[in-house]
Coordinates of C-alpha atoms and ligand atoms in Angstrom, one line a residue:
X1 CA 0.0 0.0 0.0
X2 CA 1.6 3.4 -1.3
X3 CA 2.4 5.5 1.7
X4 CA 0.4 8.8 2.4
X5 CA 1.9 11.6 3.0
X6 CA 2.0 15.1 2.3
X7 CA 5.3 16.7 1.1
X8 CA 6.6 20.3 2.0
X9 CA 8.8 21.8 -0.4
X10 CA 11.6 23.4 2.3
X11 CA 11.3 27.0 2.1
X12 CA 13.3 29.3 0.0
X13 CA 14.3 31.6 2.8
X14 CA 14.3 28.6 6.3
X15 CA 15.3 31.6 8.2
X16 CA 11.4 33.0 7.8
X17 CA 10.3 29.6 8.9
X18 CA 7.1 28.2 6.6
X19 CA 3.7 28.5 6.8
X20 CA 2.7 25.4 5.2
X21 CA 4.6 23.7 8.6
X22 CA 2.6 25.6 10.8
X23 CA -0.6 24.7 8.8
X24 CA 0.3 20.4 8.8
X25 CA 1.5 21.2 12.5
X26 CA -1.5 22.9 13.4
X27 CA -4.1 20.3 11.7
X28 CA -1.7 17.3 12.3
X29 CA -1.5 16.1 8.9
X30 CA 1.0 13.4 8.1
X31 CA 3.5 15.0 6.3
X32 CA 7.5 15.1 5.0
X33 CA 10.0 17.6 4.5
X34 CA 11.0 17.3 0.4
X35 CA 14.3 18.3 -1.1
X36 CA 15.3 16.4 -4.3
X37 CA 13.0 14.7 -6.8
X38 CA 13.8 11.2 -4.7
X39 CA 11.2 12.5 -1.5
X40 CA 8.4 13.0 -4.2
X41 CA 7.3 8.5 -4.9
X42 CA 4.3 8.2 -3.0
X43 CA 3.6 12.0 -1.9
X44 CA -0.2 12.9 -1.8
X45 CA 0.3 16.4 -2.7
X46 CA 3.7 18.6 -3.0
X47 CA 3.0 22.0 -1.0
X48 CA 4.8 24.8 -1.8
X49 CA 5.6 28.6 -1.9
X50 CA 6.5 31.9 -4.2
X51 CA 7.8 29.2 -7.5
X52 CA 7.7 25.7 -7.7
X53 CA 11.3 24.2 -8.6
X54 CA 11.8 22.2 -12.0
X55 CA 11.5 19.0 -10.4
X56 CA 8.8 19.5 -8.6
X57 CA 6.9 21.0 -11.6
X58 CA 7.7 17.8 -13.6
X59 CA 6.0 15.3 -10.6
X60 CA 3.0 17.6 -11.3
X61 CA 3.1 17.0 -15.0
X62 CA 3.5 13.5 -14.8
X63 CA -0.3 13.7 -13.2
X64 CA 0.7 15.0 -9.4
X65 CA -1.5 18.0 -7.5
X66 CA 0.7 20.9 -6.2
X67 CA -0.6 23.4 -4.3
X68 CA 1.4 27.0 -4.2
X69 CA 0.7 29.8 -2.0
X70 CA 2.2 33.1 -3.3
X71 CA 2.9 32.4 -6.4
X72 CA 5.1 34.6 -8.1
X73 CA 5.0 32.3 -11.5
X74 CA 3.7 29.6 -13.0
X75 CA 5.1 26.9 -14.8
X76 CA 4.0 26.5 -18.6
X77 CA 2.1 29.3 -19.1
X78 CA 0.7 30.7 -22.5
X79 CA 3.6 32.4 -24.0
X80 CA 3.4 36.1 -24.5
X81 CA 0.9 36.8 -21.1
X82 CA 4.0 36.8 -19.3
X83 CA 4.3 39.8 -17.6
X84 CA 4.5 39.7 -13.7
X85 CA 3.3 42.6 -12.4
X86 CA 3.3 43.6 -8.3
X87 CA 0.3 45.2 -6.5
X88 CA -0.3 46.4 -3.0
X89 CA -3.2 45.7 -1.5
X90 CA -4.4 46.0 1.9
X91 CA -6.5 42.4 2.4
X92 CA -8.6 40.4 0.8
X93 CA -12.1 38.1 1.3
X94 CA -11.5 34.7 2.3
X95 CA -12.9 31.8 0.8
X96 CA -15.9 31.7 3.3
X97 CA -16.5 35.6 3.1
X98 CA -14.7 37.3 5.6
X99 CA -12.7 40.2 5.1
X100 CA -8.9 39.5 6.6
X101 CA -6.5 42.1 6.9
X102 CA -3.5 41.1 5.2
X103 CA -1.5 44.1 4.0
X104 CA 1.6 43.4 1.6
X105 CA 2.0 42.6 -2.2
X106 CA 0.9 39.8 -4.5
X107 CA 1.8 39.0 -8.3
X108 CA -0.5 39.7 -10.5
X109 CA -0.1 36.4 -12.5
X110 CA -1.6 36.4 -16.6
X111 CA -5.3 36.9 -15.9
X112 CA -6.5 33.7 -18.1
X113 CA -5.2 31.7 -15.6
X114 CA -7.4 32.4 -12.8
X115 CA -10.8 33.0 -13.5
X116 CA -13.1 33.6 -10.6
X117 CA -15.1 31.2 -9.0
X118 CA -17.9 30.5 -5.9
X119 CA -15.8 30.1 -2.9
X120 CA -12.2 30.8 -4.3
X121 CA -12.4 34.4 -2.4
X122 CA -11.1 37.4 -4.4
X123 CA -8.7 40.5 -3.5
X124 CA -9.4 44.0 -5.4
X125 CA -6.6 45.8 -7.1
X126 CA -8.2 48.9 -6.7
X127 CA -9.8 48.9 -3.2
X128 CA -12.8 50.6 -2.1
X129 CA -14.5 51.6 -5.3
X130 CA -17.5 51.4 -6.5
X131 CA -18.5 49.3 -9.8
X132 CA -19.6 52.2 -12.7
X133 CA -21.6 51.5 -15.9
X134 CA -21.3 47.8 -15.1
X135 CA -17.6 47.5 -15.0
X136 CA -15.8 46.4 -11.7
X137 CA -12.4 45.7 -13.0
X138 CA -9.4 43.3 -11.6
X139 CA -11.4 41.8 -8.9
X140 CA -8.8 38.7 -8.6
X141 CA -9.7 35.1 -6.8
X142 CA -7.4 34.1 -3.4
X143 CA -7.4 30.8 -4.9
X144 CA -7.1 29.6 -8.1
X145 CA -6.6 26.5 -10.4
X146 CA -3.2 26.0 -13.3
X147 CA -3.5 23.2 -15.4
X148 CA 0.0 21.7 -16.3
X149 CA 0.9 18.5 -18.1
X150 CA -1.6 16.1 -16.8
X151 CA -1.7 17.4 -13.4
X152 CA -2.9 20.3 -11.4
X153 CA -1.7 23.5 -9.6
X154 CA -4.0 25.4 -7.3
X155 CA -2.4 28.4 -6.4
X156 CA -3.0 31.5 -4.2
X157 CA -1.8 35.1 -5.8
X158 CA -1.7 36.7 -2.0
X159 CA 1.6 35.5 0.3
X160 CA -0.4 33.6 2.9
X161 CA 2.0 31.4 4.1
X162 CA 4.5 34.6 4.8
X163 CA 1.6 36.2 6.0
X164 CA 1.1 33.9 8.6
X165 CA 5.0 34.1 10.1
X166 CA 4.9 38.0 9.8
X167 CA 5.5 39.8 12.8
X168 CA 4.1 43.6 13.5
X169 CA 1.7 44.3 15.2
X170 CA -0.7 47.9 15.2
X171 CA -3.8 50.0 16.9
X172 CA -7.0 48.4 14.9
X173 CA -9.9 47.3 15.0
X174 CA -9.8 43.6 15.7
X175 CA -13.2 42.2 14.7
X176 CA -16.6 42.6 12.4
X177 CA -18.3 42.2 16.0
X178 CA -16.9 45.5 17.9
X179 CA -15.6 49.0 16.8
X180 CA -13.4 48.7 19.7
X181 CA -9.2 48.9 18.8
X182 CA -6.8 47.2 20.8
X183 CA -2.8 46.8 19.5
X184 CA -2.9 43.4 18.1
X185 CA -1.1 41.5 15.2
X186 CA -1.3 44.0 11.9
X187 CA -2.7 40.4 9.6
X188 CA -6.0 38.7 10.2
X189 CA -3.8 35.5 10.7
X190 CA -6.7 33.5 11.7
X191 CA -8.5 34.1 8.6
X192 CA -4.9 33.5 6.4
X193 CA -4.9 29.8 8.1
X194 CA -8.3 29.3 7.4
X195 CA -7.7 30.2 4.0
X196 CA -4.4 27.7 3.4
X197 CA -6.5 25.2 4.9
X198 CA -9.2 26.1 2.2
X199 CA -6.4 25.7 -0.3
X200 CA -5.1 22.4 1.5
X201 CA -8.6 20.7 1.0
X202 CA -9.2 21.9 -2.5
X203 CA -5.4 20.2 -3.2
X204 CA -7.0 16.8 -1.4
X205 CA -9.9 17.3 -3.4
X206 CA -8.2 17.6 -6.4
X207 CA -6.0 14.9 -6.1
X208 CA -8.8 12.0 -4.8
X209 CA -8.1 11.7 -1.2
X210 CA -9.1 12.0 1.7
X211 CA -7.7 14.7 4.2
X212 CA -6.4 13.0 7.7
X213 CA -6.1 15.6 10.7
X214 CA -6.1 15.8 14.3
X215 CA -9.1 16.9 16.3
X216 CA -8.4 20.3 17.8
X217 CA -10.5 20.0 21.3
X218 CA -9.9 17.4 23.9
X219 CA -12.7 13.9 23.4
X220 CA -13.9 15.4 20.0
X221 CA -16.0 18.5 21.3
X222 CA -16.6 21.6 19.2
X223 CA -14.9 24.1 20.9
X224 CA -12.3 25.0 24.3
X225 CA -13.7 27.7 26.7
X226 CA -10.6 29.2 28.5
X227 CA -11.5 32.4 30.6
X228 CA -8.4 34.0 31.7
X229 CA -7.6 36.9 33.8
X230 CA -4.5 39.4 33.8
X231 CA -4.4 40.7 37.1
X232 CA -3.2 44.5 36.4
X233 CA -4.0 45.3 40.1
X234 CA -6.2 43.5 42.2
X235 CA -8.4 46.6 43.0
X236 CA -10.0 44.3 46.2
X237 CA -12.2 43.0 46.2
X238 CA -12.7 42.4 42.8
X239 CA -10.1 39.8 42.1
X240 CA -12.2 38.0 44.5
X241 CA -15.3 38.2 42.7
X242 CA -14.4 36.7 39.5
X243 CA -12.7 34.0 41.7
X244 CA -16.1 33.3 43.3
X245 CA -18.1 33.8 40.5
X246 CA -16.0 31.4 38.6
X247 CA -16.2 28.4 41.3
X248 CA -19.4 29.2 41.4
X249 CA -20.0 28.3 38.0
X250 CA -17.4 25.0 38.5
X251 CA -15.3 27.2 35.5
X252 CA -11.8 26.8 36.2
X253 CA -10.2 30.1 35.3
X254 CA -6.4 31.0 34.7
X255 CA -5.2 34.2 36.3
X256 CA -1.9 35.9 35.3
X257 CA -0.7 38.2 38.2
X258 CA 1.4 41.5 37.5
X259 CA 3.7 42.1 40.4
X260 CA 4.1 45.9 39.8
X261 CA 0.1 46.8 39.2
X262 CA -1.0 44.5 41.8
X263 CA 1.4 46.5 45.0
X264 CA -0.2 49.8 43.3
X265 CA -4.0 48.6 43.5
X266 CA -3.3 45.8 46.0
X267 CA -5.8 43.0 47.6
X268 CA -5.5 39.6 46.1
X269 CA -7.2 36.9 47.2
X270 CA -6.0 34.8 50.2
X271 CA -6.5 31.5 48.8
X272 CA -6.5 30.2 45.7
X273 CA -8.8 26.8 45.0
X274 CA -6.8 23.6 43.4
X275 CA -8.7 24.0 40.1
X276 CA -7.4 27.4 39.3
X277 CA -4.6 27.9 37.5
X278 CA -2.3 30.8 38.6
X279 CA 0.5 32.3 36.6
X280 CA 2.4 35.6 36.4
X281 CA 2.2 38.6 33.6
X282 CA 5.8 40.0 34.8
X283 CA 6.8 42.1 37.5
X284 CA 6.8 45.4 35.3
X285 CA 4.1 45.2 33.1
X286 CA 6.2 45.5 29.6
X287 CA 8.6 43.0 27.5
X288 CA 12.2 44.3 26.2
X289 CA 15.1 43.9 23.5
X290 CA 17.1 41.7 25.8
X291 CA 17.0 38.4 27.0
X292 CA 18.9 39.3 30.0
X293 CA 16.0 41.9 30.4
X294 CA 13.0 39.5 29.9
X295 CA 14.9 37.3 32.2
X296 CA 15.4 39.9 34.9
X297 CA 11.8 40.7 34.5
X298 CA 10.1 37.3 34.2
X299 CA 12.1 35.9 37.5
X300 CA 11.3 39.2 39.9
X301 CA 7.4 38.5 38.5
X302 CA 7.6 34.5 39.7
X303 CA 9.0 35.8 42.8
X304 CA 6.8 38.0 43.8
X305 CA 3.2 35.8 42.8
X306 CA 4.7 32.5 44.7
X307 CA 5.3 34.6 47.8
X308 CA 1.8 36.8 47.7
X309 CA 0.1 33.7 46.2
X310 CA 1.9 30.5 48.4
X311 CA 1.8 28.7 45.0
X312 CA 4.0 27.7 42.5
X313 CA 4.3 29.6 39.2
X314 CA 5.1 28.3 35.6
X315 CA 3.0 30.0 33.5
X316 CA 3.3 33.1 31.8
X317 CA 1.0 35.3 29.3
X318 CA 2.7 39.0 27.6
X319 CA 1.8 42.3 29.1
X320 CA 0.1 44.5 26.5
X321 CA 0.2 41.5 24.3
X322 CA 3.9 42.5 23.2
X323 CA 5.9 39.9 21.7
X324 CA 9.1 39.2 20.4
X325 CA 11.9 36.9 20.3
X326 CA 14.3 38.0 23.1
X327 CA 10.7 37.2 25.5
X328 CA 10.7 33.9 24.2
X329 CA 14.2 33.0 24.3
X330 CA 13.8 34.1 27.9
X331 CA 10.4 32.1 28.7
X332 CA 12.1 28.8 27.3
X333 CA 15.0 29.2 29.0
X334 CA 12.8 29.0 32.1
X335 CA 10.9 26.2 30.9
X336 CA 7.8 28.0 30.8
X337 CA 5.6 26.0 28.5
X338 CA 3.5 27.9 26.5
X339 CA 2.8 31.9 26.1
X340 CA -0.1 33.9 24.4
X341 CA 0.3 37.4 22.9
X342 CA -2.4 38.8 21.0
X343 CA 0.3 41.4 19.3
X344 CA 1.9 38.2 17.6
X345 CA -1.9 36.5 17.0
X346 CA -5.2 36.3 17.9
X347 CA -8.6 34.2 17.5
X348 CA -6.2 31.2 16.0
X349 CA -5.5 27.9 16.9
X350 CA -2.4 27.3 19.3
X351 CA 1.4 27.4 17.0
X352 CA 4.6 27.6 17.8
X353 CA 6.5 30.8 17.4
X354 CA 10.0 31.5 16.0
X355 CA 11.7 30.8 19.4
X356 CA 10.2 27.5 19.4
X357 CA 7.5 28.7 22.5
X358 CA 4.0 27.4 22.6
X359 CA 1.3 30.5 21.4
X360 CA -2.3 29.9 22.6
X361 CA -3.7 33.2 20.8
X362 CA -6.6 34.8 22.6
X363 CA -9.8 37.4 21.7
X364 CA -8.1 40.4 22.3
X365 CA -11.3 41.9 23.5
X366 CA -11.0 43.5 27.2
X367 CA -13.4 45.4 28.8
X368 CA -10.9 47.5 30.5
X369 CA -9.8 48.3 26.9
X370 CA -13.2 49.3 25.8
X371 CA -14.2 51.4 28.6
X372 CA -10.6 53.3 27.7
X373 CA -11.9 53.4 23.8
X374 CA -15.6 54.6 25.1
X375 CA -13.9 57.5 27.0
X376 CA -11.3 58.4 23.7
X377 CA -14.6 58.6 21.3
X378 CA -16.8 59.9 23.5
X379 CA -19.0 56.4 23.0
X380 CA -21.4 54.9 26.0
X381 CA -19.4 52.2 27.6
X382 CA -20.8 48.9 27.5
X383 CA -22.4 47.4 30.8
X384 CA -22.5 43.8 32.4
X385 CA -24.9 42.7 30.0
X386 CA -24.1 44.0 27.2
X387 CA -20.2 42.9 27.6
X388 CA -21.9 39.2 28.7
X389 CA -23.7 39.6 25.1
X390 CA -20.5 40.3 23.1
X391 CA -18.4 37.5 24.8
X392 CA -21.5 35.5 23.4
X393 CA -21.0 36.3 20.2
X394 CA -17.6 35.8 20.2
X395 CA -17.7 32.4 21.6
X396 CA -20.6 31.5 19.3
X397 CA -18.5 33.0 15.9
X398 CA -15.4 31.3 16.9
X399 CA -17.3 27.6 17.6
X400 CA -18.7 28.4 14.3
X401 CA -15.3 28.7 12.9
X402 CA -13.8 25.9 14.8
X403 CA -11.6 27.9 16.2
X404 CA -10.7 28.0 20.5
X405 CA -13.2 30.2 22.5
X406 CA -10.5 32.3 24.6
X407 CA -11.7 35.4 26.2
X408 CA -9.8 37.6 28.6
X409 CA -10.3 41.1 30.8
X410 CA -9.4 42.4 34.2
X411 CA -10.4 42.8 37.9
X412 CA -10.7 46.2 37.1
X413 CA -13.7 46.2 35.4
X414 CA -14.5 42.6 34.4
X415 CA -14.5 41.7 38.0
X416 CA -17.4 43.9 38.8
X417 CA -19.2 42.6 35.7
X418 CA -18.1 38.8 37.0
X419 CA -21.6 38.2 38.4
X420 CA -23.3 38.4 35.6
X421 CA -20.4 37.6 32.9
X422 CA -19.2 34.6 34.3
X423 CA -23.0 32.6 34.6
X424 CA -23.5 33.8 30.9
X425 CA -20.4 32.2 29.8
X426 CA -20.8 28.7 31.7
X427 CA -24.4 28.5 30.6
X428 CA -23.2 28.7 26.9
X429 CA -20.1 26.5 27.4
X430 CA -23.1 23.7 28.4
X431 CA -25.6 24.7 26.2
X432 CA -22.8 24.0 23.2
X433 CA -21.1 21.5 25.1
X434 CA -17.6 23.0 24.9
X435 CA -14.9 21.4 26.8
X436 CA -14.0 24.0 29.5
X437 CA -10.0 24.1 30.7
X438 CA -7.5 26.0 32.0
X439 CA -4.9 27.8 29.7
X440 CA -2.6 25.3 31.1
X441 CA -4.4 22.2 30.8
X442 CA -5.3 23.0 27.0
X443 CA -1.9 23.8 26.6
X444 CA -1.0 20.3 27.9
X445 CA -3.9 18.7 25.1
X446 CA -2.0 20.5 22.6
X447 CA 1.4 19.6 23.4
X448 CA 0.0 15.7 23.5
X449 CA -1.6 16.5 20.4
X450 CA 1.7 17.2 19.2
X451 CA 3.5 13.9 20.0
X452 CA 0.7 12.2 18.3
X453 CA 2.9 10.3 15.0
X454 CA 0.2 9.3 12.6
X455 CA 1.0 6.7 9.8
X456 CA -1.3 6.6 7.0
X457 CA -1.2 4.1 4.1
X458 CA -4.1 5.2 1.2
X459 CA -5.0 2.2 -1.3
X460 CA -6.3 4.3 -4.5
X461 CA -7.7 1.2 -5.9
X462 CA -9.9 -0.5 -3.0
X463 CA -10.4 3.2 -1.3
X464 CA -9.4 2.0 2.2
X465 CA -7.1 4.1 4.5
X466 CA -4.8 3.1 7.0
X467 CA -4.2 5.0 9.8
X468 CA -1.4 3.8 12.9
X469 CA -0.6 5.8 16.1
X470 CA 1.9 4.6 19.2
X471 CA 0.4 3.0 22.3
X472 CA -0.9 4.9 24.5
X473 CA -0.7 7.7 22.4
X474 CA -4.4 9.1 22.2
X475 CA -5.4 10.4 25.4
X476 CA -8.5 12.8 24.5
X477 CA -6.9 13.3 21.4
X478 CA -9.1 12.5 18.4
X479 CA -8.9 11.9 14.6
X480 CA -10.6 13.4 12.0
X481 CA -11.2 11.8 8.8
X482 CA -13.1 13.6 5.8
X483 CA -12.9 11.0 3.3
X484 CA -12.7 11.4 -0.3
X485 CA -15.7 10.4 -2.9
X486 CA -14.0 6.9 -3.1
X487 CA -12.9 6.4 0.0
X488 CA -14.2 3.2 1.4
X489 CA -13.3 2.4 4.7
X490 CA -11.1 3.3 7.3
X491 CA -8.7 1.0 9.5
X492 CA -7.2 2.6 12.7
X493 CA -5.0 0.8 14.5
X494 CA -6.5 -2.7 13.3
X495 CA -10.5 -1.4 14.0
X496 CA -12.2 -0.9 10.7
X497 CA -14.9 1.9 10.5
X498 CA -17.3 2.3 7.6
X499 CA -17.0 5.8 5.6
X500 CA -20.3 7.5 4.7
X501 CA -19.7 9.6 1.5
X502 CA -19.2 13.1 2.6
X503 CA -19.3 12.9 6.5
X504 CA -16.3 13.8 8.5
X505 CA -15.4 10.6 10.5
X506 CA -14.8 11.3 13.8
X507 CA -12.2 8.7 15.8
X508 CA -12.1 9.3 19.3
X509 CA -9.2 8.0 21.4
X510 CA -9.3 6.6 25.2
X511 CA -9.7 10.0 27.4
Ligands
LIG601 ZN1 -1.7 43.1 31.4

């Protein structure tokens, strides 16, 4: 039985790290580093970015699917249309309609190669006009379809995958569901991995098989609920309300402790219950150009939080959601495992940044923030229910989405909200029947989730697919099949499981 396997082209530049691995990493989908011609025999589809070497274009002419993001040429196009031209552009709709921010250029490849279709999203060369006597010109698709030799290459125009690594990070507007601005990463990044993994699928589609992955929420369910708190003072006794309220509502919360805002607005709590999770945000509530400095910082913060708290302290989250790589050198050299800083990412799935750290990105949505941004523009500021309402629709966009429900604010004014907050947000985690963790414990699904090696053996000719993991191996951690029109049956680990055309196949392992 030919192996399955998906195989990365390595990227032109490794220093910018790839997109594509954070993609296979992020879904779990068995996969191989290609490159020569010799690690193509047997690959499902060859991923790539910007141009596709020689060799690689030749597997795909001899009948193979490759699938480009960024393309800055193609191979074997129509003589003469060969002009590559650069645009600017400031974002573009995904696939499933929403707007992403995604400023940068793209290659405006001949224009008979990519004609626009339903659900291939589109990007406008000239943004925000309006169509005139029935012209709306250069309205290009995100994703689009090259025909060479016998095979096929899908290809995307905009630079997702460099998107996706790009640091930066700027005062915006962060969602469709708030005017409120916050400084948070300057690319919808969310939205750009949703959008490779739109071009992912179309490349399984294309090529007859069907797409393995790992589930992303611990025994199968449809979302995580993590409510987390940065303690930026403790203003007393409101740090102690959204502790009771959220015991209260058996909602294990994370709280993340400034040392420096909490001795200015003092009054923690005096005891802490088992199921919460407490961590520290630093001792001065910033990040710096140093290692030695982050160091400096992050060890002062532990200090302070084990003494006030009588607990021990590995965890860690970025004051003012500022990231960059001299914090994470500094967190891993600790041994902290994961961090989560909304001016690197938001709204997406958990990844691991350049330093190698763990990233669990959060809805940068506080309502400390948005009382700040109701005082700047002279808005009414929202109350308890209204900011219970918008959490709401958060949680029920991002389960929607499949993406984590992670939600954040302060004692300083979440905590006197936590009453009516807090209830809201358990009722809806039952109602949808989210599994509810700490940052730390879904941290710890993830990093399981991450040991998980998958094997996977596809026979084209009987349909059925082989799947193997390690003993042991998958606690709460399930696997998702969406088999392709001939896919037959599916064997895991010697169990076979019948394939209805169509449906996603669901394989849960022991919790
Ligand atoms: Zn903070």
């Amino acid at each position: 039985m030919p192996s399955y396997s998906v195989a990365l082209l390595a990227p032109r530049d490794p220093a910018s790290g790839s997109g594509w691995q954070r993609i296979l990493d992020q879904e779990g989908v068995p996969h191989h580093l290609a490159t020569s011609a010799a690690d193509l025999p047997g690959s499902a589809l060859l991923l790539g970015e910007g141009e596709l070497p020689e060799w690689a274009a030749e597997h795909i002419r001899a009948g193979g699917v490759g699938v480009l993001s960024g393309a800055r040429a193609l191979p074997d196009h129509e003589p003469g249309l060969a002009q590559r031209v650069r645009a600017v552009i400031s974002g573009f709709t995904t696939p499933g309609g929403r707007w992403a921010a995604a400023p940068g250029p793209v290659t405006l490849l001949p224009r008979g190669t990519h004609p626009a279709r339903p659900g291939a999203g589109s990007f406008r060369v000239h943004e925000d006009r309006v169509p005139k006597y029935d012209s709306d010109p250069d309205v290009l698709p995100v994703l689009a379809t090259h025909g060479i030799g016998r095979g096929t290459l899908l290809y995307s125009p905009v630079a997702l995958t460099e998107l996706l690594m790009a640091e930066g990070d700027r005062l915006r507007r962060f969602s469709e569901l708030s005017l409120v601005t916050e400084r948070v990463s300057a690319i919808d990044k969310a939205d750009v991995a949703d959008t490779l993994l739109a071009l992912l699928r179309a490349g399984f589609r294309r090529a007859g098989l069907p797409l393995v992955r790992l589930g992303r929420y611990p025994g199968g369910a449809p979302s995580v609920l993590i409510v987390r708190v940065d303690v930026d003072g403790a203003f007393a006794p409101r740090t102690q309300m959204l502790l009771d309220a959220t015991t209260a509502a058996d909602l294990p919360a994370s709280f993340f402790v400034n040392a420096d805002l909490c001795r200015a607005h003092p009054g923690l709590p005096e005891e802490w219950p088992a199921a919460v999770e407490v961590g520290q945000h630093a001792d001065v509530h910033t990040a710096f150009d140093t290692v030695d400095e982050n160091l400096r910082n992050l060890r002062a913060g532990a200090a302070w939080v084990e003494e006030r708290t009588g607990r021990t302290v590995r965890s860690f989250v970025a004051p003012r959601g500022l990231w960059n790589p001299a914090l994470g050198t500094a967190l891993r050299t600790l041994g902290y495992p994961y961090s989560s800083d909304f001016g690197l990412d938001f709204d997406s799935l958990p990844f691991r940044d350049s330093s190698g750290l763990l990233q669990v990105p959060v809805h940068p949505y506080s309502p400390e923030r948005a009382r700040r941004w109701a005082d700047e523009t002279g808005e009414a500021p929202l109350g308890a229910a209204e900011t219970a309402a918008y959490y709401e629709a958060v949680a029920r966009r991002q389960i929607a989405l499949g993406r984590p429900v992670h939600i954040y604010g302060h004692p300083e004014v979440l905590g006197q909200m936590a009453g009516v907050v807090v209830p809201a947000l358990a009722a809806l985690a039952r109602a949808a029947g989210l599994a509810v963790r700490t940052l730390g414990e879904y941290a710890a699904f993830w990093q399981r989730r991450e040991q998980m090696r998958l094997a996977a053996a596809y026979d084209d000719a009987t349909g059925v697919l082989e799947l193997k993991t390690a003993a042991g191996e998958r606690d709460g951690v399930t696997i998702v099949v969406e088999p392709s029109a001939t896919t037959s049956k599916v064997v895991l680990d010697g169990t076979a499981y019948p394939v209805v055309p169509g449906r996603e196949l669901v394989l849960e392992g022991t919790r």
